[in-house]
Amino acid sequence: MKNILIISAFILCVANSFSQEKRLNLENKVITPNELGIFDTDLISPSFHKERREKLRELMPANSVAIFYSSPIRNRSNDVDYEYHQDPNFYYLTGLKEPHSVVIIYKNKIKLEGIKTNEIILVQPRDASKELWMGKRMGVEGVKQILNFKAVFANKDINKLKLNLKKKDKVFFISDKNDTRDTRSNSDLYDIKKLLLTEVENTEKDNFQLNKWMAQLREIKTEEELILMRKAIYITCKAQIELMKKLNPEMAEYQSEALVEYHFKNEGAEHAGFPSIHGSGGNSCILHYVSNRRLFEQNDLLVSDIGAEYHGYTADVTRTLPVNGQYSKEQAIIYNIVLEAQTAGIESCVEGNSFWKPGQIANEIIAKRLMELGIINNTNEVKKYFPHGTSHYLGLDVHDSGTYNELKAMQVITVEPGIYIPKGSDCDEKWWNIGVRIEDDILITNMKPINLSGCVPRTIPEIEEIMNKK
Ligand code: GLY
Ligand code: MN
């Protein structure tokens, strides 16, 4: 008996030291992009992220610091989580797609563990047992080698670091709605956030300005970002054209969704940038309809509002199609009003114009035409049938960060007017269940606007021609 106990203790001891050794080795081990599952060679470069941090630093006042957190893991149910999506500000500044990370950006250099630096990133450490289930982590060494950060530490070591936060005049952060503990992780941000807050408890805090600075930076795209945006938009345009070719009244909304999302993934997009909207019949009048379960009927219109996400950047392109390949008389009338409003809105996407100009123009046209048709009696009623904004910025978020001031070159915005007349509306019932939205992604330049999604037909003859080609 005694021998058995000694042998078991010995085995446990060896196993324990073996796993510790394995962990230590793993932490210092060089990891390659391929081992991490990174095979794309056209990802945004570490120098882009570094340059963005520099730009932010230029906006910060002397002796201040800015803190950004990665997105939390969100639980879907039981032990299944939602697909992880990095916080776009965090990704923009770091390139890291992993959770449980913090980046601290200092205006001025500090000395930390012998490194003179103006930025620190804390990341989840490597962990063989977690990586077995969830895939490889970059860890400290990976973030140094792949993302080119110099001052990188394991998040769990935060207690050991002299972060120099107490001596700062001001700390900027983005208010955080996600401060719950990740019960299945031993390296989540819960304690780290608490510790950082205690560190800066006597420092002046600002949770407003950082959002504004990030909007100022993110709304102007670099050439590098535009390459990825053009790719996301190109994939989305092809999917819209494929849908035009295949759409028929025998299908269901989920099949039109399946068709475009197959195309997204088949072309290399990682995800849809937002839940695909495929609203047919009466559902065409629900602005963000996403259940996509209805079976089409002969004379339905289908609002297909979709966007592929490619390496973080999303497209957002909407077409409204007759499922049987031919717009009815009433559908065509409403469609052409939206088209007229959109065309005029796009033309007004000129540097120096207010961000709101395309919307003002689209609203005026839609109000005028709906009055001519007797659908409304005065221009104030237009909101009843066109209840949303006409434009938003586009980028890492579908509704991207921006200042909503004047239009500037290298911004990408959508122009997406719509008219929605649900059943029971206070007008002739021949207009009921007609919902139309047309949306394109517009690059502002110092000359004319460029319609990045212009390769998808928008006029009725062009759409009907594609839909009816045998
Ligand atoms: N694509 C959906 C929206 O812009 O709200
Ligand atoms: Mn949109």
Coordinates of C-alpha atoms and ligand atoms in Angstrom, one line a residue:
M1 CA 0.0 0.0 0.0
K2 CA 2.8 2.4 1.0
N3 CA 4.6 1.6 -2.2
I4 CA 1.5 2.3 -4.3
L5 CA 1.2 5.7 -2.6
I6 CA 4.8 6.6 -3.2
I7 CA 4.6 5.5 -6.9
S8 CA 1.3 7.5 -7.4
A9 CA 2.8 10.6 -5.8
F10 CA 5.9 10.2 -8.0
I11 CA 3.7 9.9 -11.1
L12 CA 1.6 13.0 -10.2
C13 CA 4.8 14.9 -9.5
V14 CA 6.4 14.0 -12.8
A15 CA 3.1 14.8 -14.6
N16 CA 2.8 18.1 -12.9
S17 CA 6.4 19.2 -13.6
F18 CA 6.0 17.9 -17.2
S19 CA 2.9 20.1 -17.8
Q20 CA 4.5 23.1 -16.2
E21 CA 7.6 22.6 -18.3
K22 CA 5.4 22.3 -21.4
R23 CA 3.6 25.6 -20.5
L24 CA 6.9 27.4 -19.9
N25 CA 8.3 26.1 -23.2
L26 CA 5.2 27.1 -25.0
E27 CA 5.4 30.6 -23.7
N28 CA 8.9 31.1 -25.1
K29 CA 8.3 29.2 -28.2
V30 CA 8.4 31.0 -31.5
I31 CA 5.1 30.6 -33.3
T32 CA 4.7 31.1 -37.0
P33 CA 1.7 32.7 -38.7
N34 CA 0.8 29.3 -40.3
E35 CA 0.9 27.5 -37.0
L36 CA -1.6 30.2 -35.8
G37 CA -3.9 29.4 -38.7
I38 CA -2.9 32.7 -40.5
F39 CA -2.6 31.8 -44.2
D40 CA -3.8 35.1 -45.7
T41 CA -1.0 37.1 -47.2
D42 CA -3.0 40.3 -47.7
L43 CA -3.9 41.1 -44.1
I44 CA -3.5 44.7 -43.1
S45 CA 0.2 45.2 -42.1
P46 CA 1.6 45.7 -38.6
S47 CA 3.1 49.0 -39.9
F48 CA -0.5 50.2 -40.6
H49 CA -1.5 49.5 -36.9
K50 CA 1.7 51.2 -35.6
E51 CA 1.1 54.2 -37.7
R52 CA -2.5 54.5 -36.5
R53 CA -1.2 54.4 -32.8
E54 CA 1.2 57.2 -33.7
K55 CA -1.7 59.2 -35.2
L56 CA -3.7 58.8 -32.0
R57 CA -0.7 59.7 -29.9
E58 CA -0.4 63.0 -31.9
L59 CA -3.9 63.9 -30.8
M60 CA -3.4 63.2 -27.1
P61 CA -2.3 65.9 -24.7
A62 CA 1.0 65.8 -22.8
N63 CA 1.4 63.3 -20.0
S64 CA -1.8 61.4 -20.9
V65 CA -2.5 57.8 -21.5
A66 CA -5.2 55.9 -23.5
I67 CA -6.5 52.4 -22.6
F68 CA -8.3 50.0 -25.0
Y69 CA -9.7 46.6 -24.2
S70 CA -10.3 43.7 -26.6
S71 CA -14.0 42.5 -27.0
P72 CA -15.1 40.0 -24.5
I73 CA -16.1 36.4 -25.4
R74 CA -19.9 36.3 -25.4
N75 CA -21.7 33.2 -24.4
R76 CA -24.4 31.9 -26.7
S77 CA -25.7 29.1 -24.5
N78 CA -24.2 26.5 -22.1
D79 CA -20.7 25.9 -23.2
V80 CA -21.0 27.4 -26.7
D81 CA -19.9 31.0 -27.4
Y82 CA -20.8 33.3 -30.2
E83 CA -18.2 33.5 -32.9
Y84 CA -15.5 35.9 -31.6
H85 CA -15.3 39.3 -33.1
Q86 CA -12.6 41.7 -32.1
D87 CA -13.5 45.2 -31.0
P88 CA -12.8 47.3 -34.1
N89 CA -10.9 50.1 -32.3
F90 CA -8.7 47.4 -30.7
Y91 CA -8.1 45.7 -34.1
Y92 CA -7.4 49.0 -35.8
L93 CA -4.7 49.9 -33.3
T94 CA -3.2 46.4 -32.8
G95 CA -4.1 43.8 -35.5
L96 CA -4.7 41.3 -32.7
K97 CA -7.9 39.3 -33.0
E98 CA -7.6 37.5 -29.6
P99 CA -9.7 38.2 -26.5
H100 CA -8.5 39.2 -23.0
S101 CA -6.0 41.8 -24.2
V102 CA -5.3 45.4 -23.3
V103 CA -3.3 48.0 -25.1
I104 CA -2.0 51.1 -23.3
I105 CA -0.9 54.0 -25.4
Y106 CA 1.2 56.7 -23.6
K107 CA 1.8 60.1 -25.0
N108 CA 5.3 60.1 -23.7
K109 CA 7.8 57.3 -23.3
I110 CA 8.1 55.4 -20.1
K111 CA 10.7 52.9 -18.9
L112 CA 9.3 49.4 -18.2
E113 CA 11.3 46.2 -17.5
G114 CA 14.3 47.9 -19.1
I115 CA 12.3 48.8 -22.2
K116 CA 11.8 52.5 -23.2
T117 CA 8.4 52.5 -24.8
N118 CA 5.3 54.6 -25.3
E119 CA 2.9 51.6 -25.7
I120 CA 2.3 48.3 -23.9
I121 CA 0.2 45.4 -24.9
L122 CA -1.0 42.7 -22.4
V123 CA -2.2 39.5 -24.1
Q124 CA -3.5 36.1 -23.0
P125 CA -0.6 33.8 -22.4
R126 CA -0.1 30.6 -24.4
D127 CA -1.8 27.6 -22.8
A128 CA -1.4 24.1 -24.2
S129 CA -4.6 22.8 -22.7
K130 CA -6.8 25.7 -23.9
E131 CA -5.1 25.7 -27.3
L132 CA -5.9 22.0 -27.7
W133 CA -9.6 22.9 -27.8
M134 CA -9.7 26.5 -29.2
G135 CA -6.7 26.8 -31.4
K136 CA -3.3 28.4 -31.1
R137 CA -2.7 31.7 -29.4
M138 CA -0.1 34.3 -30.3
G139 CA 1.1 34.7 -26.8
V140 CA 3.8 37.2 -25.8
E141 CA 6.4 36.0 -28.4
G142 CA 3.9 35.8 -31.2
V143 CA 2.7 39.4 -30.6
K144 CA 6.3 40.5 -30.7
Q145 CA 7.2 38.7 -33.8
I146 CA 4.1 38.9 -35.9
L147 CA 2.6 42.2 -34.8
N148 CA 5.9 43.9 -34.1
F149 CA 5.1 45.2 -30.6
K150 CA 8.1 45.7 -28.4
A151 CA 6.6 45.8 -24.9
V152 CA 4.5 42.7 -24.7
F153 CA 3.5 41.0 -21.4
A154 CA 1.2 38.2 -20.3
N155 CA -2.0 39.8 -19.0
K156 CA -1.8 37.7 -15.8
D157 CA 1.5 39.4 -15.0
I158 CA 0.0 42.9 -14.8
N159 CA 0.5 43.0 -11.0
K160 CA 4.3 42.8 -11.5
L161 CA 4.5 45.7 -13.9
K162 CA 5.1 49.4 -13.0
L163 CA 2.7 50.8 -15.5
N164 CA 3.3 54.4 -14.5
L165 CA -0.4 55.2 -14.6
K166 CA -0.6 57.1 -11.3
K167 CA 1.7 59.8 -12.5
K168 CA -0.4 60.7 -15.6
D169 CA -2.4 63.9 -15.8
K170 CA -5.2 62.3 -17.7
V171 CA -6.4 58.9 -18.7
F172 CA -8.6 58.3 -21.7
F173 CA -10.7 55.2 -22.1
I174 CA -13.9 54.0 -23.9
S175 CA -16.8 53.3 -21.6
D176 CA -17.0 49.7 -21.1
K177 CA -20.3 47.8 -21.1
N178 CA -18.7 44.4 -20.7
D179 CA -17.3 44.0 -17.3
T180 CA -18.5 40.5 -16.4
R181 CA -16.2 37.7 -15.6
D182 CA -15.4 35.0 -18.1
T183 CA -15.9 32.1 -15.8
R184 CA -14.2 29.6 -18.1
S185 CA -11.0 31.5 -18.5
N186 CA -8.2 32.0 -16.0
S187 CA -6.9 35.0 -17.9
D188 CA -9.9 37.2 -18.7
L189 CA -10.0 41.0 -18.2
Y190 CA -12.2 41.1 -15.1
D191 CA -9.5 41.6 -12.5
I192 CA -7.2 43.5 -14.9
K193 CA -9.9 46.1 -15.5
K194 CA -10.5 46.5 -11.8
L195 CA -6.7 46.8 -11.1
L196 CA -6.3 49.4 -13.9
L197 CA -9.2 51.4 -12.5
T198 CA -7.6 51.4 -9.0
E199 CA -4.3 52.5 -10.5
V200 CA -6.0 55.6 -12.1
E201 CA -8.5 56.3 -9.3
N202 CA -6.9 59.7 -8.6
T203 CA -6.2 60.6 -12.2
E204 CA -8.6 62.8 -14.3
K205 CA -10.6 60.4 -16.5
D206 CA -12.3 61.0 -19.8
N207 CA -14.5 58.4 -21.5
F208 CA -15.8 60.6 -24.3
Q209 CA -12.9 62.2 -26.1
L210 CA -11.3 58.9 -27.2
N211 CA -14.3 57.9 -29.2
K212 CA -14.2 61.2 -31.0
W213 CA -10.5 60.8 -31.8
M214 CA -11.0 57.3 -33.1
A215 CA -13.9 58.5 -35.3
Q216 CA -11.6 61.2 -36.7
L217 CA -9.0 58.6 -37.5
R218 CA -11.2 55.8 -38.7
E219 CA -13.4 57.8 -41.0
I220 CA -10.5 58.5 -43.3
K221 CA -9.4 55.3 -45.0
T222 CA -5.8 54.6 -46.0
E223 CA -4.9 53.1 -49.4
E224 CA -4.2 49.8 -47.5
E225 CA -7.7 49.8 -46.0
L226 CA -9.3 50.6 -49.3
I227 CA -7.8 47.5 -51.0
L228 CA -9.6 45.3 -48.5
M229 CA -12.8 47.4 -48.7
R230 CA -12.8 47.1 -52.5
K231 CA -12.4 43.3 -52.1
A232 CA -15.3 43.0 -49.6
I233 CA -17.5 45.2 -51.9
Y234 CA -16.5 43.2 -55.0
I235 CA -17.4 39.9 -53.4
T236 CA -20.7 41.4 -52.3
C237 CA -21.5 42.8 -55.8
K238 CA -20.8 39.4 -57.3
A239 CA -23.2 37.8 -54.8
Q240 CA -25.9 40.3 -55.7
I241 CA -25.5 39.5 -59.4
E242 CA -25.5 35.7 -58.7
L243 CA -28.7 36.3 -56.8
M244 CA -30.3 38.1 -59.7
K245 CA -29.4 35.2 -61.9
K246 CA -30.8 32.5 -59.7
L247 CA -33.8 34.2 -57.9
N248 CA -37.2 32.6 -58.6
P249 CA -40.6 32.5 -56.9
E250 CA -40.1 28.8 -55.9
M251 CA -37.4 29.8 -53.4
A252 CA -37.5 30.9 -49.8
E253 CA -35.8 33.8 -48.1
Y254 CA -33.3 31.5 -46.4
Q255 CA -32.3 30.1 -49.8
S256 CA -31.5 33.6 -51.1
E257 CA -29.5 34.1 -47.9
A258 CA -27.8 30.8 -48.4
L259 CA -26.9 31.7 -52.0
V260 CA -25.2 35.0 -51.2
E261 CA -23.5 33.7 -48.0
Y262 CA -22.1 30.6 -49.9
H263 CA -20.7 33.1 -52.4
F264 CA -19.1 35.2 -49.6
K265 CA -17.3 32.3 -48.2
N266 CA -16.5 30.8 -51.5
E267 CA -14.7 34.0 -52.5
G268 CA -12.7 34.1 -49.2
A269 CA -14.7 36.4 -47.1
E270 CA -14.5 35.3 -43.4
H271 CA -18.1 36.3 -42.5
A272 CA -21.1 38.3 -43.4
G273 CA -20.4 41.8 -41.9
F274 CA -23.9 41.9 -40.4
P275 CA -26.9 39.6 -40.4
S276 CA -28.1 39.3 -44.0
I277 CA -31.4 40.9 -44.7
H278 CA -33.7 39.0 -47.1
G279 CA -37.1 40.5 -46.7
S280 CA -39.8 39.5 -49.2
G281 CA -43.4 40.6 -49.6
G282 CA -44.5 42.4 -46.5
N283 CA -41.1 41.7 -44.9
S284 CA -39.5 44.1 -47.4
C285 CA -41.0 46.8 -45.2
I286 CA -39.1 45.7 -42.1
L287 CA -35.9 47.7 -42.1
H288 CA -33.6 45.2 -40.4
Y289 CA -35.6 42.0 -41.1
V290 CA -33.3 39.0 -40.4
S291 CA -35.4 35.9 -39.7
N292 CA -35.4 35.0 -43.4
R293 CA -37.9 32.1 -43.1
R294 CA -40.7 33.1 -45.5
L295 CA -41.4 31.3 -48.8
F296 CA -41.6 33.7 -51.7
E297 CA -44.9 34.4 -53.6
Q298 CA -45.2 35.2 -57.3
N299 CA -45.3 39.0 -57.1
D300 CA -43.0 39.6 -54.2
L301 CA -40.3 42.2 -54.0
L302 CA -37.2 41.0 -52.2
V303 CA -35.0 43.5 -50.3
S304 CA -31.5 41.9 -50.3
D305 CA -29.3 44.0 -48.0
I306 CA -25.9 42.2 -47.7
G307 CA -22.2 42.7 -47.0
A308 CA -19.3 40.4 -47.0
E309 CA -16.6 41.0 -44.4
Y310 CA -13.1 40.6 -45.8
H311 CA -10.2 40.7 -43.3
G312 CA -12.2 42.9 -40.9
Y313 CA -13.7 45.3 -43.5
T314 CA -17.3 45.0 -44.5
A315 CA -19.3 46.0 -47.5
D316 CA -23.0 47.0 -47.4
V317 CA -25.0 46.8 -50.7
T318 CA -28.7 46.6 -51.2
R319 CA -30.8 45.7 -54.2
T320 CA -34.6 45.2 -54.3
L321 CA -35.6 42.6 -56.8
P322 CA -38.9 41.2 -58.1
V323 CA -38.7 37.4 -57.4
N324 CA -40.4 36.6 -60.7
G325 CA -38.0 38.7 -62.7
Q326 CA -40.4 41.5 -63.5
Y327 CA -41.4 44.6 -61.4
S328 CA -45.2 45.3 -61.4
K329 CA -46.4 48.7 -62.4
E330 CA -46.7 50.0 -58.8
Q331 CA -43.4 48.4 -57.8
A332 CA -41.6 50.0 -60.7
I333 CA -43.0 53.4 -59.8
I334 CA -41.8 53.2 -56.2
Y335 CA -38.5 51.7 -57.3
N336 CA -37.8 54.5 -59.7
I337 CA -38.4 57.2 -57.1
V338 CA -35.9 55.5 -54.8
L339 CA -33.5 55.3 -57.7
E340 CA -33.9 58.9 -58.5
A341 CA -33.3 59.9 -54.8
Q342 CA -30.3 57.6 -54.6
T343 CA -28.7 58.9 -57.8
A344 CA -29.1 62.5 -56.7
G345 CA -27.8 61.6 -53.2
I346 CA -24.7 59.9 -54.7
E347 CA -24.0 63.0 -56.9
S348 CA -23.9 65.1 -53.8
C349 CA -21.2 63.0 -52.1
V350 CA -18.7 65.7 -52.8
E351 CA -15.8 66.8 -50.6
G352 CA -16.8 69.8 -48.5
N353 CA -20.5 69.0 -48.5
S354 CA -22.2 68.2 -45.2
F355 CA -22.4 64.5 -44.3
W356 CA -26.2 65.0 -44.2
K357 CA -26.5 66.5 -47.7
P358 CA -27.2 63.2 -49.6
G359 CA -30.0 62.5 -47.0
Q360 CA -31.5 66.0 -47.4
I361 CA -31.6 65.6 -51.2
A362 CA -33.0 62.1 -51.1
N363 CA -35.7 63.2 -48.6
E364 CA -36.8 66.1 -50.8
I365 CA -37.1 63.9 -53.9
I366 CA -39.0 61.2 -52.1
A367 CA -41.4 63.6 -50.4
K368 CA -42.1 65.4 -53.7
R369 CA -42.8 62.2 -55.6
L370 CA -44.9 60.6 -52.8
M371 CA -47.0 63.8 -52.8
E372 CA -47.5 63.6 -56.5
L373 CA -48.8 60.0 -56.1
G374 CA -51.1 61.1 -53.4
I375 CA -49.4 58.7 -50.9
I376 CA -48.7 61.6 -48.6
N377 CA -50.3 65.0 -48.3
N378 CA -47.4 67.1 -47.1
T379 CA -43.7 66.8 -47.0
N380 CA -43.6 66.3 -43.2
E381 CA -45.2 62.9 -43.7
V382 CA -42.3 61.5 -45.6
K383 CA -40.8 60.0 -42.5
K384 CA -43.7 57.6 -42.4
Y385 CA -42.5 55.8 -45.5
F386 CA -38.8 56.7 -45.4
P387 CA -38.0 56.4 -41.7
H388 CA -34.3 55.9 -41.6
G389 CA -31.1 57.9 -42.4
T390 CA -29.7 57.8 -45.9
S391 CA -26.0 57.3 -45.1
H392 CA -23.5 55.9 -42.7
Y393 CA -19.8 55.4 -42.7
L394 CA -18.4 52.0 -43.7
G395 CA -15.3 50.2 -42.7
L396 CA -14.4 47.8 -39.8
D397 CA -18.0 48.3 -38.6
V398 CA -20.9 48.3 -41.0
H399 CA -22.1 51.5 -39.3
D400 CA -18.5 52.7 -39.0
S401 CA -17.0 55.3 -36.7
G402 CA -17.1 58.8 -38.0
T403 CA -17.5 62.5 -37.1
Y404 CA -20.6 63.2 -39.1
N405 CA -19.1 66.6 -40.1
E406 CA -18.2 67.5 -43.6
L407 CA -17.5 64.9 -46.3
K408 CA -13.7 64.4 -46.9
A409 CA -11.7 62.5 -49.5
M410 CA -11.0 58.9 -48.6
Q411 CA -14.2 58.5 -46.6
V412 CA -16.5 55.6 -47.6
I413 CA -20.2 56.1 -46.9
T414 CA -23.4 54.4 -48.0
V415 CA -26.2 56.1 -49.8
E416 CA -29.3 54.1 -49.2
P417 CA -32.7 55.8 -49.5
G418 CA -35.8 53.6 -49.2
I419 CA -39.6 53.7 -49.3
Y420 CA -41.6 51.2 -47.3
I421 CA -45.4 50.9 -47.5
P422 CA -46.6 48.2 -45.1
K423 CA -50.0 46.6 -45.4
G424 CA -52.7 48.7 -43.8
S425 CA -50.9 52.0 -44.6
D426 CA -53.1 55.1 -45.0
C427 CA -53.0 55.1 -48.8
D428 CA -54.4 53.2 -51.8
E429 CA -53.9 49.5 -51.1
K430 CA -52.3 49.0 -54.5
W431 CA -49.1 50.3 -52.8
W432 CA -49.2 48.0 -49.8
N433 CA -46.3 45.6 -49.2
I434 CA -44.0 47.5 -51.4
G435 CA -40.6 48.0 -49.7
V436 CA -37.7 49.3 -51.8
R437 CA -34.1 50.1 -50.7
I438 CA -31.2 50.7 -53.0
E439 CA -27.8 51.0 -51.4
D440 CA -24.3 51.6 -52.7
D441 CA -20.9 52.2 -51.1
I442 CA -19.4 55.6 -52.2
L443 CA -15.8 56.7 -52.0
I444 CA -15.5 60.4 -51.5
T445 CA -12.6 61.9 -53.5
N446 CA -11.4 65.4 -54.2
M447 CA -13.2 65.1 -57.6
K448 CA -16.3 63.1 -58.3
P449 CA -17.6 60.4 -56.0
I450 CA -16.7 56.8 -56.9
N451 CA -19.4 54.2 -56.6
L452 CA -17.4 51.2 -55.3
S453 CA -20.4 48.9 -55.8
G454 CA -21.4 50.4 -59.1
C455 CA -20.8 47.1 -60.9
V456 CA -24.2 45.8 -59.7
P457 CA -27.0 47.0 -62.0
R458 CA -29.4 49.5 -60.4
T459 CA -31.9 50.3 -63.2
I460 CA -35.0 48.3 -63.9
P461 CA -34.1 47.3 -67.5
E462 CA -30.6 46.2 -66.5
I463 CA -31.9 44.1 -63.5
E464 CA -34.7 42.5 -65.5
E465 CA -32.3 41.7 -68.3
I466 CA -30.0 39.8 -66.0
M467 CA -32.9 38.1 -64.2
N468 CA -34.5 36.9 -67.5
K469 CA -31.4 35.8 -69.3
K470 CA -31.8 32.1 -69.9
Ligands
GLY1 N1 -27.1 47.1 -43.9 C1 -27.9 47.5 -42.8 C2 -27.8 48.9 -42.5 O1 -27.1 49.7 -43.1 O2 -28.5 49.3 -41.5
MN2 MN -26.3 50.3 -44.8

